[in-house]
Tab-separated table of C-alpha atoms in Angstrom:
chain	number	residue	atom	x	y	z
J	1377	MET	CA	-15.771	0.889	20.598
J	1378	LYS	CA	-14.620	4.345	20.435
J	1379	ARG	CA	-14.406	6.227	17.477
J	1380	PRO	CA	-10.567	6.896	16.201
J	1381	ALA	CA	-9.314	10.383	15.821
J	1382	LEU	CA	-7.707	11.600	12.202
J	1383	LYS	CA	-4.901	13.428	14.340
J	1384	ASN	CA	-3.448	10.018	15.516
J	1385	PHE	CA	-2.525	8.406	12.444
J	1386	ARG	CA	1.028	8.876	11.277
J	1387	ARG	CA	1.103	6.986	7.600
J	1388	ILE	CA	-2.514	7.770	5.737
J	1389	VAL	CA	-3.251	5.879	2.288
J	1390	VAL	CA	-6.295	8.205	0.426
J	1391	LYS	CA	-7.857	6.207	-2.495
J	1392	VAL	CA	-9.495	8.436	-4.581
J	1393	GLY	CA	-11.849	7.180	-7.569
J	1394	SER	CA	-12.998	7.757	-10.941
J	1395	SER	CA	-16.049	8.809	-10.039
J	1396	LEU	CA	-15.249	11.431	-7.866
J	1397	LEU	CA	-12.065	13.083	-9.761
J	1398	ILE	CA	-13.394	12.846	-13.047
J	1399	ASP	CA	-17.246	14.827	-14.201
J	1400	SER	CA	-18.233	12.082	-16.723
J	1401	ASN	CA	-20.519	14.492	-18.464
J	1402	ALA	CA	-17.489	16.683	-19.416
J	1403	GLY	CA	-14.709	13.976	-19.110
J	1404	GLU	CA	-12.156	16.456	-17.464
J	1405	VAL	CA	-10.993	16.561	-13.745
J	1406	ARG	CA	-13.093	18.455	-11.155
J	1407	SER	CA	-10.351	21.008	-10.521
J	1408	ALA	CA	-12.312	22.901	-7.757
J	1409	TRP	CA	-13.062	19.636	-6.213
J	1410	LEU	CA	-9.394	18.070	-6.538
J	1411	ALA	CA	-7.758	21.361	-4.908
J	1412	ALA	CA	-9.758	20.963	-1.744
J	1413	LEU	CA	-8.403	17.827	-1.474
J	1414	ALA	CA	-5.149	18.518	-2.378
J	1415	ALA	CA	-5.192	21.439	0.306
J	1416	ASP	CA	-6.481	18.654	2.832
J	1417	ILE	CA	-3.425	16.479	2.020
J	1418	ALA	CA	-0.758	19.739	2.418
J	1419	LYS	CA	-2.537	19.899	5.914
J	1420	LEU	CA	-1.876	16.547	6.917
J	1421	HIS	CA	1.958	16.815	5.217
J	1422	GLY	CA	2.275	19.767	7.069
J	1423	GLU	CA	1.945	18.111	10.446
J	1424	GLY	CA	4.501	15.641	9.527
J	1425	ARG	CA	2.204	12.616	8.577
J	1426	ASP	CA	3.329	10.305	5.989
J	1427	VAL	CA	0.213	10.624	3.046
J	1428	LEU	CA	-0.175	8.186	-0.064
J	1429	VAL	CA	-2.417	8.649	-2.703
J	1430	VAL	CA	-4.151	5.828	-4.736
J	1431	SER	CA	-5.636	7.397	-7.935
J	1432	SER	CA	-7.824	6.150	-10.540
J	1433	GLY	CA	-8.970	8.052	-13.466
J	1434	SER	CA	-6.531	7.075	-16.360
J	1435	ILE	CA	-8.543	5.388	-18.515
J	1436	ALA	CA	-11.663	7.547	-18.037
J	1437	LEU	CA	-9.003	11.085	-18.987
J	1438	GLY	CA	-7.827	9.092	-21.709
J	1439	ARG	CA	-10.962	8.363	-23.485
J	1440	SER	CA	-11.906	11.926	-22.804
J	1441	ARG	CA	-8.529	13.064	-24.435
J	1442	LEU	CA	-9.383	10.953	-27.530
J	1443	LYS	CA	-12.862	11.746	-27.414
J	1444	LEU	CA	-13.897	7.550	-27.396
J	1445	PRO	CA	-17.327	7.352	-27.727
J	1446	ARG	CA	-19.576	5.960	-24.731
J	1447	GLY	CA	-19.534	2.340	-23.607
J	1448	PRO	CA	-17.253	-0.644	-23.037
J	1449	LEU	CA	-13.693	-0.690	-24.139
J	1450	LYS	CA	-11.939	-3.473	-25.566
J	1451	LEU	CA	-9.029	-4.618	-23.442
J	1452	GLU	CA	-6.256	-2.888	-25.999
J	1453	GLU	CA	-8.669	0.176	-25.955
J	1454	SER	CA	-8.559	0.595	-22.233
J	1455	GLN	CA	-4.858	0.163	-22.186
J	1456	GLY	CA	-4.446	2.778	-25.094
J	1457	ALA	CA	-6.477	5.035	-23.258
J	1458	ALA	CA	-4.731	4.713	-19.985
J	1459	ALA	CA	-1.272	5.180	-21.574
J	1460	VAL	CA	-2.604	8.781	-22.648
J	1461	GLY	CA	-4.555	9.370	-19.728
J	1462	GLN	CA	-1.790	8.450	-17.213
J	1463	ILE	CA	0.475	11.327	-18.411
J	1464	ALA	CA	-2.219	13.446	-17.845
J	1465	LEU	CA	-3.480	12.263	-14.580
J	1466	ALA	CA	0.359	12.369	-13.354
J	1467	ARG	CA	1.039	16.267	-14.502
J	1468	ILE	CA	-2.634	16.900	-12.472
J	1469	TRP	CA	-1.633	15.447	-9.228
J	1470	SER	CA	2.055	17.045	-9.336
J	1471	GLU	CA	0.135	20.833	-10.051
J	1472	VAL	CA	-2.225	20.552	-7.462
J	1473	LEU	CA	0.239	19.126	-4.636
J	1474	GLY	CA	3.092	21.495	-6.032
J	1475	ALA	CA	1.247	24.417	-5.033
J	1476	HIS	CA	1.500	23.707	-1.490
J	1477	GLY	CA	5.094	22.804	-1.938
J	1478	ILE	CA	5.004	19.455	-2.112
J	1479	GLY	CA	6.413	16.626	-4.722
J	1480	ALA	CA	4.388	13.832	-6.011
J	1481	GLY	CA	6.000	10.923	-7.435
J	1482	GLN	CA	4.104	8.364	-9.642
J	1483	ILE	CA	4.404	4.429	-9.047
J	1484	LEU	CA	2.466	2.493	-11.415
J	1485	VAL	CA	2.088	-1.122	-9.954
J	1486	THR	CA	0.339	-4.851	-10.826
J	1487	LEU	CA	-1.299	-7.294	-9.201
J	1488	GLN	CA	2.336	-9.443	-9.401
J	1489	ASP	CA	4.175	-5.997	-7.482
J	1490	THR	CA	2.385	-6.916	-4.579
J	1491	GLU	CA	1.682	-10.606	-4.652
J	1492	GLU	CA	5.525	-11.629	-5.599
J	1493	ARG	CA	8.393	-10.552	-2.855
J	1494	ARG	CA	10.919	-9.808	-4.803
J	1495	ARG	CA	8.712	-6.640	-6.602
J	1496	TYR	CA	7.254	-6.323	-3.114
J	1497	LEU	CA	10.244	-5.115	-2.210
J	1498	ASN	CA	11.449	-3.326	-4.713
J	1499	ALA	CA	7.952	-1.411	-4.707
J	1500	ARG	CA	8.201	-1.028	-0.760
J	1501	SER	CA	11.406	0.268	-1.029
J	1502	THR	CA	10.845	2.812	-4.060
J	1503	ILE	CA	7.468	4.479	-1.526
J	1504	ALA	CA	9.869	4.578	1.404
J	1505	LYS	CA	12.112	6.176	-0.217
J	1506	LEU	CA	9.625	8.658	-1.535
J	1507	LEU	CA	8.638	9.361	1.933
J	1508	GLU	CA	11.718	9.561	2.975
J	1509	TRP	CA	12.076	12.948	0.715
J	1510	ARG	CA	8.666	14.235	1.908
J	1511	ALA	CA	7.048	13.677	-1.574
J	1512	VAL	CA	3.378	12.177	-1.789
J	1513	PRO	CA	3.237	8.599	-3.796
J	1514	VAL	CA	0.757	8.924	-6.337
J	1515	ILE	CA	-0.219	4.997	-7.083
J	1516	ASN	CA	-3.089	3.803	-9.808
J	1517	GLU	CA	-2.676	0.694	-11.272
J	1518	ASN	CA	-0.564	-0.149	-14.694
J	1519	ASP	CA	-3.556	-0.241	-16.656
J	1520	THR	CA	-1.442	0.317	-20.082
J	1521	VAL	CA	0.264	-3.526	-19.266
J	1522	ALA	CA	-2.162	-5.196	-17.301
J	1523	THR	CA	-4.401	-7.914	-18.469
J	1524	ASN	CA	-7.784	-9.335	-17.272
J	1525	GLU	CA	-5.819	-12.091	-15.955
J	1526	ILE	CA	-3.054	-9.998	-13.731
J	1527	ARG	CA	-5.200	-6.858	-12.715
J	1528	TYR	CA	-7.058	-6.171	-9.584
J	1529	GLY	CA	-9.718	-4.897	-11.403
J	1530	ASP	CA	-10.685	-1.966	-8.584
J	1531	ASN	CA	-8.305	0.588	-6.928
J	1532	ASP	CA	-10.215	-0.498	-3.231
J	1533	ARG	CA	-8.010	-3.482	-3.044
J	1534	LEU	CA	-4.926	-2.123	-4.775
J	1535	ALA	CA	-5.602	0.773	-1.907
J	1536	ALA	CA	-5.783	-1.878	0.469
J	1537	ARG	CA	-2.518	-3.687	-0.687
J	1538	VAL	CA	-0.205	-0.505	-1.305
J	1539	ALA	CA	-1.523	0.467	2.555
J	1540	THR	CA	-0.378	-3.205	3.591
J	1541	MET	CA	2.960	-2.505	1.920
J	1542	ALA	CA	3.641	0.858	3.224
J	1543	SER	CA	3.092	-0.013	6.642
J	1544	ALA	CA	0.118	2.373	6.880
J	1545	ASP	CA	-1.678	2.845	9.925
J	1546	LEU	CA	-5.073	3.822	8.337
J	1547	LEU	CA	-6.272	3.069	4.505
J	1548	ILE	CA	-9.241	6.116	3.615
J	1549	LEU	CA	-11.750	4.826	0.976
J	1550	LEU	CA	-13.337	7.878	-0.564
J	1551	SER	CA	-16.595	6.595	-2.069
J	1552	ASP	CA	-19.574	8.061	-3.375
J	1553	ILE	CA	-21.656	6.859	-0.509
J	1554	ASP	CA	-20.677	7.885	3.062
J	1555	GLY	CA	-20.070	4.575	4.913
J	1556	LEU	CA	-21.528	1.439	4.936
J	1557	TYR	CA	-25.360	1.256	5.745
J	1558	ASP	CA	-27.310	-1.946	7.194
J	1559	ALA	CA	-29.359	-1.985	3.636
J	1560	PRO	CA	-28.877	-0.176	0.088
J	1561	PRO	CA	-29.666	3.432	1.011
J	1562	GLY	CA	-30.888	4.087	-2.403
J	1563	ALA	CA	-33.548	1.438	-2.324
J	1564	ASN	CA	-34.419	1.418	1.651
J	1565	PRO	CA	-34.878	4.972	3.157
J	1566	ASN	CA	-34.819	3.548	6.768
J	1567	ALA	CA	-30.877	2.042	6.041
J	1568	LYS	CA	-29.003	3.139	8.589
J	1569	LEU	CA	-24.913	3.980	9.036
J	1570	ILE	CA	-22.956	1.789	10.334
J	1571	PRO	CA	-20.253	4.095	12.291
J	1572	ILE	CA	-17.987	1.677	13.526
J	1573	VAL	CA	-17.065	-2.302	12.480
J	1574	GLU	CA	-15.045	-4.186	14.792
J	1575	SER	CA	-14.728	-7.064	12.349
J	1576	VAL	CA	-15.345	-7.846	9.531
J	1577	THR	CA	-18.068	-10.757	9.612
J	1578	SER	CA	-20.460	-12.898	7.257
J	1579	GLU	CA	-23.179	-10.317	8.079
J	1580	ILE	CA	-20.997	-7.420	7.185
J	1581	GLU	CA	-20.218	-8.691	3.821
J	1582	GLY	CA	-23.743	-9.445	3.374
J	1583	MET	CA	-24.421	-5.847	3.379
J	1584	ALA	CA	-22.105	-4.790	0.455
J	1585	GLY	CA	-24.190	-3.993	-2.619
J	1586	GLU	CA	-23.031	-2.819	-6.483
J	1587	ALA	CA	-20.938	-0.082	-7.961
J	1588	GLU	CA	-23.135	3.394	-7.797
J	1589	SER	CA	-21.567	4.883	-11.128
J	1590	GLU	CA	-20.493	4.371	-14.549
J	1591	LEU	CA	-17.072	5.059	-14.118
J	1592	SER	CA	-16.636	2.750	-10.800
J	1593	ARG	CA	-15.346	-0.871	-11.250
J	1594	GLY	CA	-16.430	-1.863	-7.849
J	1595	GLY	CA	-19.107	-0.947	-4.901
J	1596	MET	CA	-19.549	-1.721	-1.524
J	1597	PHE	CA	-18.247	-5.315	-2.084
J	1598	THR	CA	-15.131	-4.383	-2.755
J	1599	LYS	CA	-14.683	-1.920	0.002
J	1600	ILE	CA	-15.448	-4.718	2.375
J	1601	GLU	CA	-12.720	-6.973	0.865
J	1602	ALA	CA	-10.366	-3.959	0.734
J	1603	ALA	CA	-11.419	-3.922	4.533
J	1604	LYS	CA	-10.695	-7.595	4.846
J	1605	ILE	CA	-7.045	-6.986	3.565
J	1606	ALA	CA	-6.326	-4.026	5.547
J	1607	THR	CA	-7.430	-5.032	8.627
J	1608	THR	CA	-5.887	-8.259	8.758
J	1609	SER	CA	-2.244	-6.776	7.680
J	1610	GLY	CA	-2.787	-4.029	11.073
J	1611	THR	CA	-4.231	-1.258	8.816
J	1612	HIS	CA	-7.464	0.737	10.068
J	1613	MET	CA	-9.870	1.546	7.103
J	1614	LEU	CA	-12.854	3.875	6.341
J	1615	ILE	CA	-14.983	4.623	4.173
J	1616	ALA	CA	-16.257	8.579	3.728
J	1617	SER	CA	-17.893	10.567	1.226
J	1618	GLY	CA	-15.948	12.193	-1.403
J	1619	LYS	CA	-18.542	14.283	-2.827
J	1620	ILE	CA	-18.026	16.810	-0.658
J	1621	GLU	CA	-15.548	19.781	-1.091
J	1622	HIS	CA	-12.586	18.885	1.771
J	1623	PRO	CA	-13.478	15.371	2.605
J	1624	LEU	CA	-10.464	14.730	4.433
J	1625	GLN	CA	-11.201	17.819	6.936
J	1626	ALA	CA	-14.394	16.723	7.478
J	1627	ILE	CA	-13.418	13.252	8.622
J	1628	ALA	CA	-11.052	14.770	11.205
J	1629	ASP	CA	-13.730	16.864	12.640
J	1630	GLY	CA	-15.838	13.958	13.209
J	1631	GLY	CA	-18.273	13.623	10.114
J	1632	ARG	CA	-20.115	10.819	8.571
J	1633	CYS	CA	-18.167	7.449	8.000
J	1634	THR	CA	-17.607	3.901	8.749
J	1635	TRP	CA	-14.679	2.640	10.337
J	1636	PHE	CA	-13.179	-0.517	10.382
J	1637	LEU	CA	-11.249	-1.308	13.155
J	1638	THR	CA	-8.186	-3.803	13.709
J	1639	PRO	CA	-6.570	-5.237	16.819
J	1640	ALA	CA	-3.218	-5.024	15.689
J	1641	ASN	CA	-0.816	-2.643	14.311
J	1642	PRO	CA	1.261	-2.724	10.691
J	1643	VAL	CA	4.686	-3.472	12.477
J	1644	THR	CA	3.341	-6.429	14.042
J	1645	ALA	CA	1.041	-7.671	11.680
J	1646	ARG	CA	3.930	-7.406	9.269
J	1647	LYS	CA	6.358	-9.204	11.628
J	1648	ARG	CA	3.716	-11.800	12.711
J	1649	TRP	CA	3.749	-12.327	8.758
J	1650	ILE	CA	7.266	-12.893	8.433
J	1651	ALA	CA	8.103	-14.988	11.399
J	1652	GLY	CA	5.152	-17.613	10.885
J	1653	SER	CA	3.965	-17.393	7.633
J	1654	LEU	CA	6.744	-17.873	5.498
J	1655	GLU	CA	8.936	-21.118	4.458
J	1656	PRO	CA	12.522	-20.210	5.086
J	1657	LYS	CA	14.281	-20.629	1.741
J	1658	GLY	CA	18.018	-20.428	3.257
J	1659	THR	CA	20.418	-19.134	6.517
J	1660	LEU	CA	22.458	-16.440	7.215
J	1661	THR	CA	25.133	-17.343	10.438
J	1662	ILE	CA	26.316	-13.891	11.490
J	1663	ASP	CA	29.003	-13.093	13.931
J	1664	ALA	CA	28.551	-11.972	17.755
J	1665	GLY	CA	28.791	-8.242	17.100
J	1666	ALA	CA	25.761	-8.421	14.299
J	1667	VAL	CA	23.917	-10.197	17.056
J	1668	ALA	CA	24.007	-7.634	19.315
J	1669	ALA	CA	23.223	-5.114	17.169
J	1670	LEU	CA	20.204	-7.296	16.181
J	1671	ARG	CA	18.811	-7.291	19.512
J	1672	ALA	CA	19.368	-3.614	19.679
J	1673	GLY	CA	17.014	-2.969	16.865
J	1674	LYS	CA	19.631	-2.488	14.229
J	1675	SER	CA	19.167	-3.756	10.587
J	1676	LEU	CA	21.880	-6.719	9.474
J	1677	LEU	CA	24.190	-5.557	7.364
J	1678	PRO	CA	26.795	-7.608	5.268
J	1679	ALA	CA	29.715	-6.830	7.365
J	1680	GLY	CA	28.189	-9.206	9.618
J	1681	VAL	CA	27.236	-12.360	7.838
J	1682	ILE	CA	29.680	-15.221	8.083
J	1683	ARG	CA	27.538	-17.853	6.597
J	1684	ILE	CA	25.448	-18.261	3.734
J	1685	ASP	CA	23.490	-21.832	3.216
J	1686	GLY	CA	20.901	-22.119	0.789
J	1687	GLN	CA	19.722	-21.293	-2.260
J	1688	PHE	CA	17.425	-18.132	-2.163
J	1689	ALA	CA	16.283	-14.969	-4.223
J	1690	ARG	CA	15.812	-11.489	-2.931
J	1691	GLY	CA	12.815	-11.050	-0.844
J	1692	ASP	CA	12.881	-14.676	-0.012
J	1693	ALA	CA	12.833	-15.478	4.191
J	1694	VAL	CA	15.830	-16.928	5.589
J	1695	VAL	CA	16.703	-17.869	9.304
J	1696	VAL	CA	19.455	-15.956	11.021
J	1697	ARG	CA	21.565	-18.034	13.400
J	1698	GLY	CA	24.132	-16.873	15.513
J	1699	PRO	CA	28.256	-18.013	15.700
J	1700	ASP	CA	26.642	-21.241	18.074
J	1701	THR	CA	24.129	-21.869	15.346
J	1702	HIS	CA	21.014	-20.425	17.655
J	1703	GLU	CA	18.355	-19.197	15.435
J	1704	ILE	CA	18.367	-15.264	16.519
J	1705	GLY	CA	14.939	-14.327	14.255
J	1706	ARG	CA	13.751	-14.424	10.706
J	1707	GLY	CA	13.558	-12.019	8.018
J	1708	LEU	CA	13.128	-11.155	4.336
J	1709	VAL	CA	16.669	-11.203	2.477
J	1710	ALA	CA	17.489	-8.173	0.225
J	1711	TYR	CA	20.036	-10.294	-1.645
J	1712	ASP	CA	20.292	-13.500	-3.909
J	1713	ALA	CA	22.405	-16.020	-2.729
J	1714	GLU	CA	24.884	-15.785	-5.119
J	1715	ASP	CA	25.448	-11.983	-4.242
J	1716	ALA	CA	24.913	-12.637	-0.587
J	1717	GLU	CA	27.641	-14.920	-0.370
J	1718	LYS	CA	29.979	-12.370	-2.639
J	1719	ILE	CA	29.513	-9.610	-0.186
J	1720	LYS	CA	29.430	-11.381	3.222
J	1721	GLY	CA	31.848	-10.150	5.897
J	1722	ARG	CA	31.995	-6.832	3.775
J	1723	SER	CA	31.503	-2.933	4.280
J	1724	SER	CA	28.242	-1.697	2.805
J	1725	PRO	CA	30.743	0.488	0.667
J	1726	ASP	CA	32.477	-2.486	-0.808
J	1727	VAL	CA	29.496	-3.623	-2.303
J	1728	MET	CA	28.955	-1.540	-5.564
J	1729	ALA	CA	32.443	-2.621	-6.058
J	1730	ILE	CA	32.045	-6.073	-5.686
J	1731	LEU	CA	28.741	-6.690	-7.876
J	1732	GLY	CA	29.046	-3.612	-10.037
J	1733	ILE	CA	25.628	-1.982	-8.544
J	1734	SER	CA	24.964	0.377	-5.758
J	1735	GLY	CA	22.980	-2.426	-3.857
J	1736	ARG	CA	21.166	-2.070	-0.186
J	1737	ALA	CA	23.154	-0.952	2.278
J	1738	GLU	CA	21.443	-3.506	4.272
J	1739	MET	CA	21.281	-7.534	3.865
J	1740	ILE	CA	17.941	-7.607	6.082
J	1741	HIS	CA	16.312	-4.627	6.919
J	1742	ARG	CA	15.402	-4.128	10.485
J	1743	ASP	CA	11.322	-3.358	8.869
J	1744	ASP	CA	11.679	-6.653	6.981
J	1745	LEU	CA	13.679	-8.707	10.413
J	1746	VAL	CA	11.979	-10.364	13.155
J	1747	VAL	CA	14.361	-10.807	16.280
J	1748	GLY	CA	12.968	-13.872	18.804
J	1749	PRO	CA	13.011	-11.793	22.743
J	1750	SER	CA	15.166	-14.726	23.977
J	1751	GLY	CA	17.533	-15.100	20.593
J	1752	ALA	CA	15.449	-17.764	19.457
J	1753	ILE	CA	11.810	-18.048	17.448
J	1754	PRO	CA	10.089	-21.669	17.469
J	1755	ALA	CA	10.480	-23.486	14.163
J	1756	LYS	CA	7.129	-24.012	12.354
């Protein structure tokens, strides 16, 4: 297949690992390298693209600031180091992006934030608002509170989950190595780079190796796992070297890397998931005007809802029916059943007065809604 071009992607997640960001000997950020990466990000941002960064480095920076000895850290020591390092990491990203007139917004997530639908929607909404404001979200795992049982353990898979959550169409993993090889290149001088992976097969999985550096939590194995998550969700992914300056520009110029392709796109993959993979917890019956609005691609507003059935929580899947009870579509609802009952039929400005909070303007946002082409979606 033809290699994609970076210029054709609209929303890009860039993952930066600790081993690239931090000089392991000095325990400090590689300032010149990061400034070059920030210039690459600024170029993409200036072209109107949405850019998100998934950045490791908080524990490594924290242990440097605290002058902790080398070697493994206990869980509570890692959490303490992360608490110190995260402040430094956020400031560093803010400064390097701010030098290009770009605001940075810090988001710390744990495994549950991308697995539980309520928290998933909250994180997704925050990311969407930052991108709307043309800020660059800088995302990291919340190592200060995550335990071994509730953490990702590597930022490759975290980056893939973030890309899915943000409906990104490309995930870039900047790595110690410039792509996937058919054998470990360090041990086999005849190993060949695989430029394009059309599907993650068992053969591709078998090519994964171990982590290349002390600071890396994952190796090629975690990158293959990330590729499976991303491509299933309609996001292309690539692995490229981050050891060079201006790594994103190198990709744009056709530099060496491995592309993992997907036949889908983030919107269709997400809507397929909503339509067919989630068990509905309730039903919203809407009026004829709302039916017409939904079929025109609009969101479902509280004013168009005439009846609430079922017990559901924010983020649950619900069925949407027209006044004749025919199924119009399915979506992820933005309110609990109790609150939805209170605001049904009311205009959006009334929501704050009724609930005492400035809730979402939509009962179901159009990005979280699947409408059947003929007004009906087959039942599961």
